[in-house]
Coordinates of C-alpha atoms in Angstrom, one line a residue:
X1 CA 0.0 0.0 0.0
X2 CA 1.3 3.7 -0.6
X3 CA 1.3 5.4 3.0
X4 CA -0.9 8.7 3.1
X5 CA 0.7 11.7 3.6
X6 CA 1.0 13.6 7.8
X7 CA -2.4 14.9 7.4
X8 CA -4.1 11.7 5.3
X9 CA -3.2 9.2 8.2
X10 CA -5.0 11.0 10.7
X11 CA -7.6 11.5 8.3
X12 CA -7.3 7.7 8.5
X13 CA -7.2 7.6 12.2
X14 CA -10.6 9.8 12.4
X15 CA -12.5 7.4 10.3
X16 CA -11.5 3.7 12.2
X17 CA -12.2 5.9 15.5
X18 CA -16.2 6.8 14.1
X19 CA -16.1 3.2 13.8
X20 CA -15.2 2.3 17.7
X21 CA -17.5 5.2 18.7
X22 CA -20.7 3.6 17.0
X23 CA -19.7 -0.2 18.6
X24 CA -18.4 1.3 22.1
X25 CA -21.9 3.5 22.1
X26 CA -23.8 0.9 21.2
X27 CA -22.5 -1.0 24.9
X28 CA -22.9 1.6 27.2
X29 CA -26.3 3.3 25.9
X30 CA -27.5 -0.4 25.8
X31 CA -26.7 -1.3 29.1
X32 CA -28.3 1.8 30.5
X33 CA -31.5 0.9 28.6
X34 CA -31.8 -2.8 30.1
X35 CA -34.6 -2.2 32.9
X36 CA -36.5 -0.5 30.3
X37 CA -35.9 -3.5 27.7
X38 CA -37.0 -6.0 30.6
X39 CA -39.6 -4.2 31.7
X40 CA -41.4 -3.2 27.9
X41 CA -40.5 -6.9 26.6
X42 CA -41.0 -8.8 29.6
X43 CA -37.5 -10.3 29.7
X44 CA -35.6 -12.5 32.2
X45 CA -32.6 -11.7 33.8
X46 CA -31.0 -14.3 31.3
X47 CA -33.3 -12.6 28.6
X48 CA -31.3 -9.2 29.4
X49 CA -28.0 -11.2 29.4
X50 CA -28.2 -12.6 26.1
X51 CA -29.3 -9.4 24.8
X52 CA -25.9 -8.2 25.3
X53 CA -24.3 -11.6 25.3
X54 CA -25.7 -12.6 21.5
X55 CA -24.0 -9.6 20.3
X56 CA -20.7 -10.2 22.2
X57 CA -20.0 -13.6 21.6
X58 CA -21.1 -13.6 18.2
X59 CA -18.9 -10.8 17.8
X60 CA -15.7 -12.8 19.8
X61 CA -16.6 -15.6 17.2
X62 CA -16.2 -13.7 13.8
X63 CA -13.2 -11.5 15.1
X64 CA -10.7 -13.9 14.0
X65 CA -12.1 -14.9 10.6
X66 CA -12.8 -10.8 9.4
X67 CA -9.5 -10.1 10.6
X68 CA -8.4 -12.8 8.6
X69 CA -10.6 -11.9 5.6
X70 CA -9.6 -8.5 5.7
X71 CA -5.9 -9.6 5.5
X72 CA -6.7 -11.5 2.2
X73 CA -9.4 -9.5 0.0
X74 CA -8.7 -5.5 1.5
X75 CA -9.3 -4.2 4.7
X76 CA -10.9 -1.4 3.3
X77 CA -13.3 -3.4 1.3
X78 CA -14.6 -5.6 4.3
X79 CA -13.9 -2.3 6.6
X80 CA -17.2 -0.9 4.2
X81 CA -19.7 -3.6 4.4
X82 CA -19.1 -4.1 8.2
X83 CA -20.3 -0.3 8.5
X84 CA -22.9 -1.0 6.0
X85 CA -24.2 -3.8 8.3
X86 CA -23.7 -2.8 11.7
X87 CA -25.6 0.4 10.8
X88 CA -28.6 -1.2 8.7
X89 CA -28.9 -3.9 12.1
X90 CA -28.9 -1.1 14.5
X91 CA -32.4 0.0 12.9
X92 CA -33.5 -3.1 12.8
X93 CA -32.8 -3.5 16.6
X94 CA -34.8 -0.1 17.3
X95 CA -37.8 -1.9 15.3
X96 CA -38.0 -5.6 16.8
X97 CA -41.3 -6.6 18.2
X98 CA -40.2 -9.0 20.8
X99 CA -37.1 -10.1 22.8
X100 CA -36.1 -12.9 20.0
X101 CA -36.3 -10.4 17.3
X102 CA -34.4 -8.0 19.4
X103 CA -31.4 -10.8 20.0
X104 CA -31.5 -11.8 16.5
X105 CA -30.9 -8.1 15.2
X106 CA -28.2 -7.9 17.6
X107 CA -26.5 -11.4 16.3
X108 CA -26.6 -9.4 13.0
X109 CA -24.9 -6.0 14.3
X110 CA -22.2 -8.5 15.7
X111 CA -21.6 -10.0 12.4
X112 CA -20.9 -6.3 10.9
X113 CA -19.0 -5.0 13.8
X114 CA -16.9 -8.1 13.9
X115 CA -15.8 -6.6 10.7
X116 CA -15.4 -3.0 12.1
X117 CA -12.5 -2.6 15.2
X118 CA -9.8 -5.6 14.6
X119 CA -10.2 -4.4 10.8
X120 CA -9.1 -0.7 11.7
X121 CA -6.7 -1.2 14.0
X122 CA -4.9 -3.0 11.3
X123 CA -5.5 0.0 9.0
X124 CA -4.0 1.9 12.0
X125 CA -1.3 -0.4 11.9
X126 CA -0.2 -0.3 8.5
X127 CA -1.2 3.5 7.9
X128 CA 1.7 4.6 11.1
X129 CA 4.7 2.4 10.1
X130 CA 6.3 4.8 13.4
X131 CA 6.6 2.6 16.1
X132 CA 6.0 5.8 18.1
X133 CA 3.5 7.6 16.1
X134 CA 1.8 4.3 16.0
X135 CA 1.5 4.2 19.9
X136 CA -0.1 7.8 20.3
X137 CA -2.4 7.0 17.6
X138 CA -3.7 3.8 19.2
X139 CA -3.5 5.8 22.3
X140 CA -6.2 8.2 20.3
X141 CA -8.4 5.3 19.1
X142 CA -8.3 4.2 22.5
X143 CA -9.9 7.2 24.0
X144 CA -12.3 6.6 22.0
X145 CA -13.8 4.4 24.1
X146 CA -13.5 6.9 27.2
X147 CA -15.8 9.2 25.0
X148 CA -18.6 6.1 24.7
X149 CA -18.1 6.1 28.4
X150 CA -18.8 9.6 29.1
X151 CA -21.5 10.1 26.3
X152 CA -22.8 6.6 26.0
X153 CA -24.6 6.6 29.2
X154 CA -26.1 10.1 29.3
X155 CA -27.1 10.0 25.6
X156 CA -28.7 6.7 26.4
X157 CA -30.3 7.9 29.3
X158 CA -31.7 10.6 27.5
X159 CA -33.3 8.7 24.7
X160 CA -34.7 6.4 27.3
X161 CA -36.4 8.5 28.9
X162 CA -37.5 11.3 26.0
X163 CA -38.2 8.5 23.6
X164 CA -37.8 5.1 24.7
X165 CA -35.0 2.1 24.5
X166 CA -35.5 2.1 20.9
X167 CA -33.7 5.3 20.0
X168 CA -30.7 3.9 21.1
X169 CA -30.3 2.4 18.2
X170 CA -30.9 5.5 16.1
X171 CA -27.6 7.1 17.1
X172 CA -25.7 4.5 15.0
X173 CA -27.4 5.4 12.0
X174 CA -26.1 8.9 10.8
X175 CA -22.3 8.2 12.4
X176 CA -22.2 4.9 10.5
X177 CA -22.9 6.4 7.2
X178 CA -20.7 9.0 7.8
X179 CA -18.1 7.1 8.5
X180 CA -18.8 5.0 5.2
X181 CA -18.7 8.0 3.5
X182 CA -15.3 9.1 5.0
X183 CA -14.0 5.7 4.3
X184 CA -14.6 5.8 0.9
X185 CA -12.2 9.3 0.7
X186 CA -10.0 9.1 2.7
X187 CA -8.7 4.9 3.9
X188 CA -6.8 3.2 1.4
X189 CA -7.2 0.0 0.2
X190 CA -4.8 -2.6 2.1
X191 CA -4.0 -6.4 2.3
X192 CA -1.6 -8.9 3.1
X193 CA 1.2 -9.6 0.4
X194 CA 0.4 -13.3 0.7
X195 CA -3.4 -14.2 0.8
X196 CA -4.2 -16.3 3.9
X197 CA -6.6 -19.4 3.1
X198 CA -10.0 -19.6 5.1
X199 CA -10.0 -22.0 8.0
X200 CA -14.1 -22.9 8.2
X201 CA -13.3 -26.2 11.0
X202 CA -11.3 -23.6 12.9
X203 CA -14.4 -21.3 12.6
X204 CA -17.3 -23.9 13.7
X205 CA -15.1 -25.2 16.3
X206 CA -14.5 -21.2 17.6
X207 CA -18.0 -20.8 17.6
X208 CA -18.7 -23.9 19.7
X209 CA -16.4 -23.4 22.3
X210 CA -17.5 -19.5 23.1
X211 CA -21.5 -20.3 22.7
X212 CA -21.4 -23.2 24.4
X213 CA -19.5 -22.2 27.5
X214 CA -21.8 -18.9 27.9
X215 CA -24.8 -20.8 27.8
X216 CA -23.9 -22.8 30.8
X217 CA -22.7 -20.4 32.8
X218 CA -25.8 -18.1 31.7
X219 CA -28.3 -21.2 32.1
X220 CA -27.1 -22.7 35.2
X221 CA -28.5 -20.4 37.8
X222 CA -31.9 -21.6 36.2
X223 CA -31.3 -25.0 35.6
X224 CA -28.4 -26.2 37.4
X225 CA -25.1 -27.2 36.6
X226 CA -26.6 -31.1 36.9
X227 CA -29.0 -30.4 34.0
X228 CA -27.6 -32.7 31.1
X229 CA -28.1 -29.3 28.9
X230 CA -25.4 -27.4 31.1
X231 CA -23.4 -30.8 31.5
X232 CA -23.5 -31.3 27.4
X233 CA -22.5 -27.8 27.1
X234 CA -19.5 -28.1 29.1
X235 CA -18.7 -30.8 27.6
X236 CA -19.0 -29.6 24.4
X237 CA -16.4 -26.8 24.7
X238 CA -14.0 -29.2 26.4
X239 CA -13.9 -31.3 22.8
X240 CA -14.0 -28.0 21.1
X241 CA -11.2 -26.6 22.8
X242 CA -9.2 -30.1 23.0
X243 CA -9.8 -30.1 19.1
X244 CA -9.1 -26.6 18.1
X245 CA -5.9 -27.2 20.2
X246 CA -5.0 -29.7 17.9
X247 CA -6.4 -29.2 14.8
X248 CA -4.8 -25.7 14.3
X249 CA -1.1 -26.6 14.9
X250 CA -1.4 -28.8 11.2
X251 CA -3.1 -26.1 9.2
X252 CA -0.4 -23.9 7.0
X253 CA -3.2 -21.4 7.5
X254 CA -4.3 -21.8 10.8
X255 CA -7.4 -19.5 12.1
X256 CA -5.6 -19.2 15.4
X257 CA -1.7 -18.8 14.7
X258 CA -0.8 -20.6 18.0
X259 CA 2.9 -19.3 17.3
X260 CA 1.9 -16.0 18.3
X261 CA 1.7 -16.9 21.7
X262 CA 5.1 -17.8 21.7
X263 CA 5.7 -14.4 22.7
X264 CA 5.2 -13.3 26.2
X265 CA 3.9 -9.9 25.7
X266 CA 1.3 -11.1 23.4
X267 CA 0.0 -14.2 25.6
X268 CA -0.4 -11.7 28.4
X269 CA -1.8 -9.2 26.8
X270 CA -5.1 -11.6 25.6
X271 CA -5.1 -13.1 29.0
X272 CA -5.3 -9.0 30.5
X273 CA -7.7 -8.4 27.6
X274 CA -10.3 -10.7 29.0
X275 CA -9.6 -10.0 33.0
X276 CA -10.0 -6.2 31.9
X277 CA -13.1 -6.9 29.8
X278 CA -14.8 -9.2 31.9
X279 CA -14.5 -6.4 34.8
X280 CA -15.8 -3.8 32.2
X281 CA -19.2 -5.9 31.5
X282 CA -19.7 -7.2 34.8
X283 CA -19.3 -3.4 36.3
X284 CA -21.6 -2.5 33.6
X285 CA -24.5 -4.8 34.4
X286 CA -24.7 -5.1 37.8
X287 CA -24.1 -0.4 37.8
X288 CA -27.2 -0.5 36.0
X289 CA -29.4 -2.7 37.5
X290 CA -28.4 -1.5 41.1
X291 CA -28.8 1.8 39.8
X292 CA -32.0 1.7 38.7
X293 CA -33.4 -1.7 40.6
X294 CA -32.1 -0.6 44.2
X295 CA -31.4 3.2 44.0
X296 CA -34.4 3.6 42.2
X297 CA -32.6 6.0 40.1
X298 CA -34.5 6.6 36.7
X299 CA -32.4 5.6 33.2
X300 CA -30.8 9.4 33.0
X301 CA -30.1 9.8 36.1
X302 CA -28.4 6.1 36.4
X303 CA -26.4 7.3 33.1
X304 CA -25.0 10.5 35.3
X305 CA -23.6 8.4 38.1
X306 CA -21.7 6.4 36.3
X307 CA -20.4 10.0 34.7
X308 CA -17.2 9.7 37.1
X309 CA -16.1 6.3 35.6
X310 CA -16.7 7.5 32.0
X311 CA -14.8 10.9 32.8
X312 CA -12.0 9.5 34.1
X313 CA -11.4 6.6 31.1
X314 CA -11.6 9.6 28.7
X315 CA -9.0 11.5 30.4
X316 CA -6.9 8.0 31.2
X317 CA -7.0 6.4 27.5
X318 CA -5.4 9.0 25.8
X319 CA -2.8 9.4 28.7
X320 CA -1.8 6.0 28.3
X321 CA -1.0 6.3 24.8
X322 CA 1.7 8.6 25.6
X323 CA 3.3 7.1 28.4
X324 CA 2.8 3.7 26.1
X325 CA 4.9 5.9 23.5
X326 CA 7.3 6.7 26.1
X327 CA 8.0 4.2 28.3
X328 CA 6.4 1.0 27.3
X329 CA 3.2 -0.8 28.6
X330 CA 4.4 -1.7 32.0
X331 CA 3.0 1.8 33.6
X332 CA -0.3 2.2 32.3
X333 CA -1.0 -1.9 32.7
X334 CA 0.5 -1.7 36.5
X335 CA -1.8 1.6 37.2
X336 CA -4.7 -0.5 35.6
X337 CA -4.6 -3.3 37.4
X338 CA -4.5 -1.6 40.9
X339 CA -7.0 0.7 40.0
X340 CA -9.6 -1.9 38.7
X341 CA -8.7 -3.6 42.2
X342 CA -9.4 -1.0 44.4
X343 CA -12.2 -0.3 42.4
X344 CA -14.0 -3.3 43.2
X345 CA -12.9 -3.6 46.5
X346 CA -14.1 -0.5 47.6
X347 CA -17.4 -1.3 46.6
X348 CA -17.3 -5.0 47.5
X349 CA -16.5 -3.5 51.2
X350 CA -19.4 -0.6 51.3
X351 CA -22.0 -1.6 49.1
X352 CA -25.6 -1.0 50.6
X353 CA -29.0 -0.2 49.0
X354 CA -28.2 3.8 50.7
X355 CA -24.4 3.9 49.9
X356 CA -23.6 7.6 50.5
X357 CA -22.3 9.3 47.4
X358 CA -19.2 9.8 47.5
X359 CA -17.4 6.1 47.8
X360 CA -19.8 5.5 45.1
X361 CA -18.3 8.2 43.1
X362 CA -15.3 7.1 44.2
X363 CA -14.9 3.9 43.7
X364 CA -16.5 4.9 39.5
X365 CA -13.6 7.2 39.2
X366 CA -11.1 4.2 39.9
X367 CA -12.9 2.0 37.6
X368 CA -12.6 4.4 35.0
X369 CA -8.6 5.0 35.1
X370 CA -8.1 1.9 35.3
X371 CA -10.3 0.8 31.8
X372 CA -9.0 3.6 30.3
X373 CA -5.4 2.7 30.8
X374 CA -5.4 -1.0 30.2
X375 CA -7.0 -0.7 26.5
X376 CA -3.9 1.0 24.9
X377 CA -1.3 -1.1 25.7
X378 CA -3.4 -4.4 24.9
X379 CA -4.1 -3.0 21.5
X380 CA -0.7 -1.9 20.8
X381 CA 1.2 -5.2 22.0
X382 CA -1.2 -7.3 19.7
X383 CA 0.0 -5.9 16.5
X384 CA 3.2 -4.2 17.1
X385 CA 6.2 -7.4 16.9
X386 CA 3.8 -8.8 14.7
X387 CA 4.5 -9.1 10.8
X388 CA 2.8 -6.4 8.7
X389 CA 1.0 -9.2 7.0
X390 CA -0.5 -10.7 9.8
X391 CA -1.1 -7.9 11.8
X392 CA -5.0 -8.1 11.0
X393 CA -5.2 -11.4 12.6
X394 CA -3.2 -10.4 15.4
X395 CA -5.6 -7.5 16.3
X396 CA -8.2 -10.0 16.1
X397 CA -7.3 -12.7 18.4
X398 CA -7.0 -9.8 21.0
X399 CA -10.0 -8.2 20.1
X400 CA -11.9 -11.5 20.9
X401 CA -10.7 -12.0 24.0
X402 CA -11.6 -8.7 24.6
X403 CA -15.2 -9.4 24.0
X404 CA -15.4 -13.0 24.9
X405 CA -13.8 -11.0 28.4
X406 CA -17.1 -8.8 28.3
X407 CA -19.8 -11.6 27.8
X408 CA -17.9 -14.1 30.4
X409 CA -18.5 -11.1 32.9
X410 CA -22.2 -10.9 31.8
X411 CA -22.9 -14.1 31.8
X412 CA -21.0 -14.7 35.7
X413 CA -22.0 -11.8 37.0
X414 CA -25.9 -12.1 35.6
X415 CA -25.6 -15.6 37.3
X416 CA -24.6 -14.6 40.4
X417 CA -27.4 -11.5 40.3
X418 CA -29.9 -14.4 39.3
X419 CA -29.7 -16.3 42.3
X420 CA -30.9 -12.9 44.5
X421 CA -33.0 -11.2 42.0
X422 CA -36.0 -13.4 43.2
X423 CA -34.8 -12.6 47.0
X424 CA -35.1 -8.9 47.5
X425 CA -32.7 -6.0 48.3
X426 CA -30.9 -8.0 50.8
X427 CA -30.0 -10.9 48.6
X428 CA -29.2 -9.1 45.3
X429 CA -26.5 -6.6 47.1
X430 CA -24.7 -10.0 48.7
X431 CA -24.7 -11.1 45.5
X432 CA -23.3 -8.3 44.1
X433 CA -20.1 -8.1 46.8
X434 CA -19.4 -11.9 45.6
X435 CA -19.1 -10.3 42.1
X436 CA -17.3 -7.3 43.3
X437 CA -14.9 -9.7 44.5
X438 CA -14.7 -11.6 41.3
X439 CA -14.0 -8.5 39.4
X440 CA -11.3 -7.0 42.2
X441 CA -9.4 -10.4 41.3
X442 CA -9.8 -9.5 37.5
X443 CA -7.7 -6.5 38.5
X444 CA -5.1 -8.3 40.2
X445 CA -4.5 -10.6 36.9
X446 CA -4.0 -7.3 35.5
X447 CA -1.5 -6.3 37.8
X448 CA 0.6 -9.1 37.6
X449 CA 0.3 -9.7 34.7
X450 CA 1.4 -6.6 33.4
X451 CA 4.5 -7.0 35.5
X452 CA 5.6 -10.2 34.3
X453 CA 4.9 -9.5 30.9
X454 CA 6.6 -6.4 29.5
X455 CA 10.4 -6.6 31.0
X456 CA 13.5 -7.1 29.0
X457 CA 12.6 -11.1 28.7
X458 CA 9.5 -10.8 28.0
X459 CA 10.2 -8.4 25.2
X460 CA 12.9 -10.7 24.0
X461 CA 10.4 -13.5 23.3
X462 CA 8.3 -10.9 21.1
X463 CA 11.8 -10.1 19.0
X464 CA 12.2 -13.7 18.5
X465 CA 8.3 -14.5 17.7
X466 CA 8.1 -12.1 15.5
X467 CA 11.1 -12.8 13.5
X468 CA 10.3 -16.6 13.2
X469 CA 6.6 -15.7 11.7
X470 CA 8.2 -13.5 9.3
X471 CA 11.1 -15.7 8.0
X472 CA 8.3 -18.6 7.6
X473 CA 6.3 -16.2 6.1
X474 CA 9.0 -15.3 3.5
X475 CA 9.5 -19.1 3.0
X476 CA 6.1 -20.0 2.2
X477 CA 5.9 -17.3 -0.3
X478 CA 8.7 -18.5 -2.3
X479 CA 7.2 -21.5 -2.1
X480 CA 4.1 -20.5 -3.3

């Protein structure tokens, strides 16, 4: 590909972040809107978590295979139809009759925006050959997410209560066609020199393993973890993962390049990727319902207390970038960790139906720096010792951890709400502390993680990864 010029790569880096607004958005305006979904379409509690758990797993599913596409037909071409999807499902979603309708809709935006963030952060990739320049501008696409955060909420409160959980979806509409439009101008076209081949028994068995371990841990509360469903289900991913193991080491082409988690940096960084995502959706679902369920706090006012979390992420994402730039991930992953920590262990300690303000506030504002720092350094480490060419897969194997991360913390924490919900006050905020708990150990994988994983060895096994893949990938193209 010809590099744009100063000026056409941040051009670049204003489209692919449109595209992480409309996804991130879509999460926190949703999540806001959930009483009002269970209440209008008399849901479940596990009806509410598969309404955000159809769209993230189905999204963890396809991450790997678009990525993968994208490498080997143009990452601008498959970079357009996921916009052209993910926007015509989101109005779909504001029109579904009934709960099923809803989730399918959302199984449809999944399969567009699967297409959407792991596609442009390997557009950012190739478009800032500047190891540097490449940091701050992840650093940028990061903070992103900190402006979902901050308008997400308050937006979807808003809508909520002007005009219904509906208009939520009407918000994607005018920034995904802009951003097709903007696409079309300004991104050029990109692939991998070598065309990857498609890997469909890496794909089914993908799909397997992620659906099939959600559904037990989403169906259990219900029907116990003795039900032969839930016990098939388990045992179902085991094969699936025992055969995906196994199947993808003798594939030239594998779906998941195994290889890459030869280096240290990487390995860690998907593991962080799903403590740090699982923290973000279980925070997320159990803010809003004990917002609005307990506090009684109506959808726009619920989206204003969680303000302090989404304030401080904005201000946090883009600071990581630089110190990323700077000084490498170990800062910004070290700060994360103990700030999701605290963060959940100030709440585990305090939470009561009448927590005073302020440790509430508190303990949002923690949550916040430490989301906002983590997502920088997991994006950058995913694609940056990684050949150019593979670079879109890279960004896709962490990008579906990151979302399989968010719908394991649904589906554990919705469990654990599920055995109180039918208990009163009393029940639902001990169940709550349990998953405080679970999500103050998330940030303590963080933690040490992110120590063990970006010294000087550490580092050393990316160098070495990295230059493996590429001489093989040399090889193979000579062959070929």
């Amino acid at each position: 590909m010809t590099h744009p010029t100063p000026h056409g790569r941040w051009s670049v880096l204003a489209v692919c972040c449109l595209s992480l607004l409309i996804v991130s958005l879509d999460v926190t305006a949703l999540n806001v809107a959930l009483p009002s979904i269970q209440q209008d379409l008399d849901s479940s509690l596990s009806g509410l978590q598969w309404t955000v758990d159809g769209y993230t797993l189905v999204l963890a599913s396809l991450l790997m295979f678009s990525g993968s596409l994208a490498d080997r037909v143009g990452r601008r071409r498959v970079f357009q139809v996921g916009l052209t999807v993910f926007t015509g499902a989101s109005l779909l979603c504001s029109a579904a009759p009934g709960l099923g309708w809803l989730i399918a809709a959302r199984v449809l935006q999944a399969i567009g925006g699967s297409m959407l963030n792991p596609v442009a952060l390997s557009i950012i990739s190739n478009v800032f050959p500047d190891s540097r320049e490449r940091a701050r501008a992840i650093g940028a696409w990061s903070g992103v997410v900190g402006i979902s955060m901050a308008a997400g909420p308050i937006i979807g409160g808003a809508l909520v209560e002007s005009a219904g959980w509906r208009a939520i979806f009407w918000i994607n509409v005018p920034i995904g066609l802009a951003a097709l439009a903007l696409t079309r101008r300004y991104v050029p076209e990109s692939r991998a020199e070598r065309p990857r081949r498609a890997d469909p028994v890496g794909q089914g068995l993908v799909v397997v393993l992620l659906a099939t371990v959600t559904y037990a841990i989403i169906e259990s509360p219900v029907r116990g973890w003795t039900s032969p469903l839930v016990a098939g289900c388990a045992g179902a991913a085991l094969c699936a993962l025992l055969g995906l193991l196994r199947y993808e080491t003798r594939r030239v082409d594998p779906l998941i390049d195994l290889r890459f988690f030869r280096s240290v940096p990487f390995a860690g960084a998907t593991v962080i990727a799903v403590a740090a995502f699982f923290s973000l959706g279980g925070f997320l679902f159990v803010s809003s319902l004990y917002l609005q369920d307990v506090r009684r706090l109506d959808a726009l006012h619920a989206g204003l207390f969680l303000l302090p979390m989404a304030l401080t992420a904005l201000v946090a994402a883009p600071l990581s970038g630089r110190i990323l730039a700077t000084r490498g991930p170990r800062t910004p992953l070290v700060t994360a960790g103990a700030a999701l920590c605290a963060s959940a262990a100030l709440q585990a300690l305090t939470y009561s139906a009448h927590l005073a303000v302020a440790p509430l506030f508190c303990a949002y504002a923690l949550f916040g720096i430490g989301f906002g720092m983590v997502t920088a350094p997991i994006s950058h480490t995913a694609v940056s010792a990684m050949p150019r060419s593979q670079s879109g897969v890279a960004a896709a194997v962490a990008s579906a951890c990151r979302q399989f991360g968010q719908s394991l913390g649904v589906a554990v924490t919705g469990a654990l709400m599920a055995t109180g919900a039918h208990r009163g006050t009393a029940a639902f905020l001990q169940a709550s502390r349990t998953a405080w708990w679970i999500i103050a150990g998330c940030g303590g994988a963080v933690l040490l993680l992110g120590t063990l994983t970006s010294g000087r060895w550490a580092q050393s096994t990316a160098r070495r990864t990295a230059e493996r893949l590429a001489a093989e990938e040399t090889r193979t193209t000579v062959r070929t």
